[in-house]
Short mmCIF file of C-alpha atoms in Angstrom, two decimals:
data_model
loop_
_atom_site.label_atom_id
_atom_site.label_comp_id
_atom_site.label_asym_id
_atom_site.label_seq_id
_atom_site.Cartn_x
_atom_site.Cartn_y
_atom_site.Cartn_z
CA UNK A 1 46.51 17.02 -17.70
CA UNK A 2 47.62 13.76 -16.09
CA UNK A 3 44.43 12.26 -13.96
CA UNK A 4 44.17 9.12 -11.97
CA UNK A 5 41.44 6.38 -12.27
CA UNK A 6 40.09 8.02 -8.74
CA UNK A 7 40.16 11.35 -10.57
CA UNK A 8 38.67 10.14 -13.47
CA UNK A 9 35.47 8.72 -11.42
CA UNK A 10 35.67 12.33 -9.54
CA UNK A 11 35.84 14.71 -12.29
CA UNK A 12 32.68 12.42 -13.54
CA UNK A 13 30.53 12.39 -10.58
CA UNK A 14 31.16 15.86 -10.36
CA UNK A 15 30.28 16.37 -14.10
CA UNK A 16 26.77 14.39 -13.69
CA UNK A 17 25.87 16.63 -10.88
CA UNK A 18 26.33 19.56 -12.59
CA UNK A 19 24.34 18.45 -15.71
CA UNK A 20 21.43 17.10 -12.93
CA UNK A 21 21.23 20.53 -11.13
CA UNK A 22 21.40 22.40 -14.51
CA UNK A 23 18.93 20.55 -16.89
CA UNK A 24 17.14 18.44 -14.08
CA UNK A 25 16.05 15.03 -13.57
CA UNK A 26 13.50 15.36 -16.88
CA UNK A 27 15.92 15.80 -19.00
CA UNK A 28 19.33 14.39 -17.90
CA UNK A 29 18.90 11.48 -15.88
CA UNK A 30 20.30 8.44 -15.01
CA UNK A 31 19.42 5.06 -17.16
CA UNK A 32 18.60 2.00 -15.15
CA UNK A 33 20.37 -0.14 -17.17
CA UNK A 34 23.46 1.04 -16.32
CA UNK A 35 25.05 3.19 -13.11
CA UNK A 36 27.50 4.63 -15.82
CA UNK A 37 24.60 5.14 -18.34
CA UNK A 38 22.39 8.59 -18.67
CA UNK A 39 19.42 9.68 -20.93
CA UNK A 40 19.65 13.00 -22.38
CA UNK A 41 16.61 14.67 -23.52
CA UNK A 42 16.81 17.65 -26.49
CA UNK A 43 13.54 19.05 -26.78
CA UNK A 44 13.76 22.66 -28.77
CA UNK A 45 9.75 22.76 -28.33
CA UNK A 46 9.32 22.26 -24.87
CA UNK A 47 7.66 25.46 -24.59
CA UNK A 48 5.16 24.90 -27.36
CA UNK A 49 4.34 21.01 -25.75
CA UNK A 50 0.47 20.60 -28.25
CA UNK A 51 2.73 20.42 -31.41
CA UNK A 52 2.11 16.76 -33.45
CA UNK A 53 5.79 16.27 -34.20
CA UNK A 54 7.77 17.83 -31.37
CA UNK A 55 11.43 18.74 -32.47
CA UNK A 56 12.65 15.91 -29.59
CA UNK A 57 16.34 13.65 -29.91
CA UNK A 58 17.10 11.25 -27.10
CA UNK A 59 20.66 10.39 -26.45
CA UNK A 60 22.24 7.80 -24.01
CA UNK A 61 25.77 8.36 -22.51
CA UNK A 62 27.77 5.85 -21.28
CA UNK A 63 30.36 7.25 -19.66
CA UNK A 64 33.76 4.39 -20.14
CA UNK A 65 36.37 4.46 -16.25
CA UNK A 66 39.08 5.86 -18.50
CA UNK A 67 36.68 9.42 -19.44
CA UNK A 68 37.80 12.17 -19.04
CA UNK A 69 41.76 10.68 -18.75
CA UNK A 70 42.06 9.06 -22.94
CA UNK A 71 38.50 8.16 -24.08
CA UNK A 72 35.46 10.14 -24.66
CA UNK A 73 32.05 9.25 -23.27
CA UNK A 74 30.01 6.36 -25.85
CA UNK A 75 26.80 7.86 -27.28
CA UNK A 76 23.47 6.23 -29.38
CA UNK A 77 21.23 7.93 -30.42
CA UNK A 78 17.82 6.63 -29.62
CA UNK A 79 15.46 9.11 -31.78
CA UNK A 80 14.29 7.57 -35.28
CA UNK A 81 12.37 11.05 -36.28
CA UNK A 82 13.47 14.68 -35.02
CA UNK A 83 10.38 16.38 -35.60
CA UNK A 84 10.20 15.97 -39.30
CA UNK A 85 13.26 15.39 -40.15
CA UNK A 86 14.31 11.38 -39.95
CA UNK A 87 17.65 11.17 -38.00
CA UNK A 88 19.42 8.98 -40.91
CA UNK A 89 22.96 7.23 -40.55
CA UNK A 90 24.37 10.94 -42.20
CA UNK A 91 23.19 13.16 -39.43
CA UNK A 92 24.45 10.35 -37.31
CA UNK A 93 28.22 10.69 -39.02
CA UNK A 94 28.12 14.33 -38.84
CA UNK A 95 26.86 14.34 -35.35
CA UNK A 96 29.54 11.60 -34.44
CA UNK A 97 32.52 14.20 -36.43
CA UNK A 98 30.97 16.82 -34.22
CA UNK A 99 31.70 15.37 -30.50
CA UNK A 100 35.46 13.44 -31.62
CA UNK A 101 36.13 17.12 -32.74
CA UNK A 102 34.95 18.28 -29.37
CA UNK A 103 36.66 15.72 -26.82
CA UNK A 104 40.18 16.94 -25.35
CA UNK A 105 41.35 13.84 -23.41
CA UNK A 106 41.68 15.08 -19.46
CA UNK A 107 37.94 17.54 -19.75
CA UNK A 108 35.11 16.62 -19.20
CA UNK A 109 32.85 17.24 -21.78
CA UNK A 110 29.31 16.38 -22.02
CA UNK A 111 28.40 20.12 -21.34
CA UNK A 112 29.88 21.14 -24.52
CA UNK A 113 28.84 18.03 -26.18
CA UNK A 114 24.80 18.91 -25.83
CA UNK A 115 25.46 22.46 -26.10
CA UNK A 116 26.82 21.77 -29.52
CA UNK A 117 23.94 19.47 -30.47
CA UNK A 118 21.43 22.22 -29.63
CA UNK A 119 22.99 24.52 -31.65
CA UNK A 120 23.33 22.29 -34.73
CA UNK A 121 19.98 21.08 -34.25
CA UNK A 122 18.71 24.48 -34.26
CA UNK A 123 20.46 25.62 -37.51
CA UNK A 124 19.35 22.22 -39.17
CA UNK A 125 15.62 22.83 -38.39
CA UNK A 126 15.69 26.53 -38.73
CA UNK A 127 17.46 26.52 -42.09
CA UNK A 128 14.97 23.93 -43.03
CA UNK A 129 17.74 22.75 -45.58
CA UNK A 130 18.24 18.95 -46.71
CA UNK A 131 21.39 18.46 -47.69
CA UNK A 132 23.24 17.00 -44.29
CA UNK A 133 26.55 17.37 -45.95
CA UNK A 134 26.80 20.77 -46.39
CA UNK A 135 25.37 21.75 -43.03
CA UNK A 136 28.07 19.52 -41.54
CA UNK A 137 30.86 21.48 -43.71
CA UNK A 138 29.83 24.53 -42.15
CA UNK A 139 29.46 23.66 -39.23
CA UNK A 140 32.20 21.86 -38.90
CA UNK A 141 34.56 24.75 -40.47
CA UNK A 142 33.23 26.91 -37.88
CA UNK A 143 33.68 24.47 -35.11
CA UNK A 144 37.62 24.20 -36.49
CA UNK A 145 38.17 27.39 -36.40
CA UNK A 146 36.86 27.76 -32.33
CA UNK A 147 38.55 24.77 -31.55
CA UNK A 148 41.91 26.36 -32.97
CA UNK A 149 41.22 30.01 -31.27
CA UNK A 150 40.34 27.99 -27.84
CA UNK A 151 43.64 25.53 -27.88
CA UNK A 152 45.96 28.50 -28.81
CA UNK A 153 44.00 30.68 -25.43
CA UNK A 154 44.33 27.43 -23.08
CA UNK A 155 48.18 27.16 -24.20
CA UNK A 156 48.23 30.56 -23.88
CA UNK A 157 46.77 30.90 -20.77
CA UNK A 158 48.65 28.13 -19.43
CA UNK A 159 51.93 29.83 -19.66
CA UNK A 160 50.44 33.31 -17.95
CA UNK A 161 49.09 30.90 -15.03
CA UNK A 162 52.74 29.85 -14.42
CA UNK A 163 54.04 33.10 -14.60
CA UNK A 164 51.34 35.01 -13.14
CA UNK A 165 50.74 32.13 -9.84
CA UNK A 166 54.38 33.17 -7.99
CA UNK A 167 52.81 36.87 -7.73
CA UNK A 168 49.21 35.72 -7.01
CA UNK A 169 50.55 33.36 -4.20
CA UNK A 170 51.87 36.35 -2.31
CA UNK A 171 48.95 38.31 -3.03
CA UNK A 172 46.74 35.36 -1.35
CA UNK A 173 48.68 35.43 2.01
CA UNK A 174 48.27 38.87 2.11
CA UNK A 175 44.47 38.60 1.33
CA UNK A 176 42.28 37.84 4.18
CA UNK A 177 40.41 34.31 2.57
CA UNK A 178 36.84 34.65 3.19
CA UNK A 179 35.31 31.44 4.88
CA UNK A 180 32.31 30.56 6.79
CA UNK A 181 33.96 30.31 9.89
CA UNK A 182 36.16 33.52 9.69
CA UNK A 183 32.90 35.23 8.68
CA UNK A 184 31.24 34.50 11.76
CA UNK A 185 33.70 36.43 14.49
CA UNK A 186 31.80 39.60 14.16
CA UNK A 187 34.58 41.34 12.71
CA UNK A 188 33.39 44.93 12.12
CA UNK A 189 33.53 45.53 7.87
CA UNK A 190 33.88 49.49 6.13
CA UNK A 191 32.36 47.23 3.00
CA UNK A 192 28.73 47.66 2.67
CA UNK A 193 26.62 45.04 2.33
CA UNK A 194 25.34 43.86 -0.94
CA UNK A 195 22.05 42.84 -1.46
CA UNK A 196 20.93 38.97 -0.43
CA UNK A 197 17.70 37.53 -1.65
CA UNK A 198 17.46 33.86 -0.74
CA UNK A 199 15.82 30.71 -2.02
CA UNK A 200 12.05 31.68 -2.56
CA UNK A 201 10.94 27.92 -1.55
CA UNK A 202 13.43 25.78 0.62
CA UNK A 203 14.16 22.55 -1.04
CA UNK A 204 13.41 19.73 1.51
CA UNK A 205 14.98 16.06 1.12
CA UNK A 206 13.76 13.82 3.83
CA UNK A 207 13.79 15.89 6.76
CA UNK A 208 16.62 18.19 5.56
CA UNK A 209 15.91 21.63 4.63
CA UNK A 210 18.37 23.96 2.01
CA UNK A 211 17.79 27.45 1.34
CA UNK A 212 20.25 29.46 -0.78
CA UNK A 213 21.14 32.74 -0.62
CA UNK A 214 22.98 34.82 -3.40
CA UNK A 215 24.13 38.32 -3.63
CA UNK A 216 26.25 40.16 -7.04
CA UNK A 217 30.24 41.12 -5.27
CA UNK A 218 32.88 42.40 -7.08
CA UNK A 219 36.12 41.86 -4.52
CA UNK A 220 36.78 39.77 -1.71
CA UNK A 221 35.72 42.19 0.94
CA UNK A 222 32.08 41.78 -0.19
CA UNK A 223 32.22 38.03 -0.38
CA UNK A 224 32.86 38.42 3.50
CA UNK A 225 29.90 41.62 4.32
CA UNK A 226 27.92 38.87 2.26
CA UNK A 227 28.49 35.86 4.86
CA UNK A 228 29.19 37.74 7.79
CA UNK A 229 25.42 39.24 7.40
CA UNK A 230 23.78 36.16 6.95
CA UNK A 231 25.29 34.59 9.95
CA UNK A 232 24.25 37.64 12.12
CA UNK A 233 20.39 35.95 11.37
CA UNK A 234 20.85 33.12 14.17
CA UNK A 235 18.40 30.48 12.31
CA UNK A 236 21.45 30.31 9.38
CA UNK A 237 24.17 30.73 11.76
CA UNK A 238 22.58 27.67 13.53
CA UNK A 239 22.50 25.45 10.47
CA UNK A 240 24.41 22.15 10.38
CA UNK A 241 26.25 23.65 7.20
CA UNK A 242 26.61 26.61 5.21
CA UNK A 243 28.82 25.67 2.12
CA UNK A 244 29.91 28.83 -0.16
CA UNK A 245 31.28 29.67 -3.19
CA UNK A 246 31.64 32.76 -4.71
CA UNK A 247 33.32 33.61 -8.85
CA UNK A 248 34.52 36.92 -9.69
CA UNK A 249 35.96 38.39 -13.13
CA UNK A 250 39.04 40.20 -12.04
CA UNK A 251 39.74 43.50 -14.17
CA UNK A 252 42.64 41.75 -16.13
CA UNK A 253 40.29 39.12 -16.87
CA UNK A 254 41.56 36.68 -13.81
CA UNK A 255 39.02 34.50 -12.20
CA UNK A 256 39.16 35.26 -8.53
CA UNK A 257 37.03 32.16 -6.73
CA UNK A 258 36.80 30.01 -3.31
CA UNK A 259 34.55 27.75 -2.15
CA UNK A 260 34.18 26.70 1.68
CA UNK A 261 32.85 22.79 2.81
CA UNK A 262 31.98 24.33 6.69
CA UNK A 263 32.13 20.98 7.43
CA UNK A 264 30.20 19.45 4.66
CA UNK A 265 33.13 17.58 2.79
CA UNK A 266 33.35 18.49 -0.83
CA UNK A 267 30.29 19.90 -1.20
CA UNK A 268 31.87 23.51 -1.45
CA UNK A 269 33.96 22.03 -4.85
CA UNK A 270 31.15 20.33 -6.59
CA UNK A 271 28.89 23.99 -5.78
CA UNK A 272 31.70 25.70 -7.21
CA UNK A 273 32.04 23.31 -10.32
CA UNK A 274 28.00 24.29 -11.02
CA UNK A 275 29.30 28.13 -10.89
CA UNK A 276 31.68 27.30 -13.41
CA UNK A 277 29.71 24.95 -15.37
CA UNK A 278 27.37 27.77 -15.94
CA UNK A 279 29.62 30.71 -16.22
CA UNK A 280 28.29 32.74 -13.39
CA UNK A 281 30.19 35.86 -12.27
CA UNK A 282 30.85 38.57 -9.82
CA UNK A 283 28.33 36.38 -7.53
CA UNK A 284 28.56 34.55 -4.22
CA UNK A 285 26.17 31.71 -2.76
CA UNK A 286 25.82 29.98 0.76
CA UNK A 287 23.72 27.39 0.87
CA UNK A 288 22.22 26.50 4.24
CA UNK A 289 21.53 23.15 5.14
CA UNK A 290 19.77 21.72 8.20
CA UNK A 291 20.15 18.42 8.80
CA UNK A 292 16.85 16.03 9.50
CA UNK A 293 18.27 13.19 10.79
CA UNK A 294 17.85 11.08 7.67
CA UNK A 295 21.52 10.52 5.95
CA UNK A 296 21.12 11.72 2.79
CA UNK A 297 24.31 10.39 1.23
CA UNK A 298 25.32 11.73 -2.46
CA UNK A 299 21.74 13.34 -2.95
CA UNK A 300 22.80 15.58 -0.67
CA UNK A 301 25.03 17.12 -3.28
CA UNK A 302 22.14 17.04 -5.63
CA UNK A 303 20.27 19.17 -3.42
CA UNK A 304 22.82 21.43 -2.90
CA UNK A 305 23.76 21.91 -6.35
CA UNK A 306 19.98 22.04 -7.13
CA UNK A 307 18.92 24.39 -4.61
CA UNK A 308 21.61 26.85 -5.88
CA UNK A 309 20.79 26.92 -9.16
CA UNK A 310 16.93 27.40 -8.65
CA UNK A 311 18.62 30.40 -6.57
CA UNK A 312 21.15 31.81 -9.50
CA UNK A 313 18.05 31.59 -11.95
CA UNK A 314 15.33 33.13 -10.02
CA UNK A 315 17.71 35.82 -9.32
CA UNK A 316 18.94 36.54 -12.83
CA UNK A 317 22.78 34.98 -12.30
CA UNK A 318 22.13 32.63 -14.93
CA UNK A 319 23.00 33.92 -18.70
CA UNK A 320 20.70 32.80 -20.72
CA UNK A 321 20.47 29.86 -23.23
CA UNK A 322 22.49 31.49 -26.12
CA UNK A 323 24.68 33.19 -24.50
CA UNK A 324 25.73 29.30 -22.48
CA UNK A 325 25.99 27.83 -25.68
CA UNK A 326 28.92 29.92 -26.06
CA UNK A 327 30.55 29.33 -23.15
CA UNK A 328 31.50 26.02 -22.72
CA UNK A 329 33.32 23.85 -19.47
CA UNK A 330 36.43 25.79 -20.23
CA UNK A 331 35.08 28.43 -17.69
CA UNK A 332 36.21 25.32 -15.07
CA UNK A 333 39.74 25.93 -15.94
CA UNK A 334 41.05 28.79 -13.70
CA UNK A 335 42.67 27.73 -10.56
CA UNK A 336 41.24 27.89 -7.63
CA UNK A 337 42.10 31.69 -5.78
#
């Protein structure tokens, strides 16, 4: 992947918000020192907080112009003790192995980077073992051996894309695209309407008020029922913006997904980037905004991205924990259809 300096800051912002609307502010935040600098948080006993010596590690990202194009993010390590266990210059080697293993220049991947972190945090504490070194091996044999499966898929996957996009490209003018503004003619649908359950609290930023709405659709058609119903209620067809995105596993294992601005400039692509972030599928959201007056500049995407997510979670679109640790960014791959 060839990317530009422009697409480099891009694919980052885009990357941040993501990581903001997934973890939130308390545990992936910005640092103060720096406007290219964030603080990660690992805590693997936030739900048991009256422990003495909380399994915690604090990492800081810096995150260099040239990421994702050639060089990987910089990383310290701020933590001295992880729980117990004192975070000495080995862990620090094998952690460091871990990431440079990780990084593919042109992807972005912090996602993948704290993902992996959990997960080797998890098997050092839980196998309560002491020897660094042959944790590492393990884990890094294992991590090999994905790496190599995963490189020979993307290749592989690569070449279908090429092949497969001529076909798909006459498939897609034959398809009728749903968008917000197609969706709101009225046009009479035999597709029934899948279930919407929206935002159970609006999020509200200064004046401006977002409410989500989600629904589970398994083909374009539904996408549509799903956004043509909504706008039938004349409070969200009278909102300043209604940006939707949708992701759908095809039978032959495609990824058939959209997204639609409605006048909100790339805030349809960075909502769509948080349903691929997080692996959701077969699932459409609109999220409604009305505006208060106040100019909410990037927050605004924050929100968005934000509101959506409370929405996927409450909902059960999310996977859970585990089952994202085996997913990584590559999920952000598949063009868009």
């Amino acid at each position: 992947m060839s990317l530009s300096k422009d697409e480099d800051r891009e694919e980052q912002e885009e990357e941040v918000l993501a990581l903001e609307a997934i973890f939130g502010p308390e545990v992936f935040q910005k640092d103060n020192q720096s406007p290219d600098a964030f603080i990660y948080t690992l805590n693997l006993d936030e739900d048991t907080p009256d422990l003495k010596s909380p399994r915690i590690l604090v990492v800081r990202f810096f995150l260099p112009p040239t990421y994702p194009r050639t060089d990987m993010p910089f990383y310290e390590i701020s933590s001295v003790y992880f729980g117990q266990l004192k975070v000495d210059q080995a862990m620090v080697d094998d952690i460091n192995r871990g990431f440079q293993e990780l990084f593919q220049p042109g992807q972005v991947v912090l996602f993948e980077w704290i993902n992996w972190l959990r997960e080797y945090l998890e098997s050092k504490t839980q196998n309560g073992s002491e020897d660094v070194n042959k944790l590492s091996d393990t884990l890094s044999t294992t991590r090999a051996g994905f790496d190599n499966e995963k490189k020979d898929k993307e290749e592989n996957d690569y070449y279908e894309e090429q092949e497969e996009q001529e076909d798909y490209d006459e498939t897609a003018k034959e398809m009728d695209r749903p968008t917000v503004r197609s969706c709101s003619s009225g046009l009479a649908s035999n597709e029934p309407v899948p279930e919407i359950q929206s935002s159970i609290e609006p999020l509200v930023d200064r004046k401006s008020v977002f409410v989500a709405h989600v629904a589970t659709v398994y083909n374009a058609s539904q996408v549509r029922a799903v956004v043509s119903k909504l706008l039938e209620n004349k409070k969200i067809a009278k909102a300043t913006h209604n940006i939707m995105a949708y992701r759908i596993v095809l039978d032959d294992g495609r990824i058939l997904q959209d997204n639609d601005d409605d006048g909100e400039t790339a805030a349809g692509g960075r909502l769509m980037h948080l349903l691929q972030i997080l692996d959701v599928q077969h699932a459409v959201v609109v999220v409604s905004r009305w505006f208060g007056g106040i100019m909410l500049g990037a927050d605004r995407f924050k929100d968005i991205n934000n509101c959506a997510r409370k929405a996927l979670e409450d909902f059960g679109h999310i996977k859970d924990d585990k089952q994202n640790h085996e997913h990584g960014k590559s999920k952000g791959k598949h063009k868009k259809k």
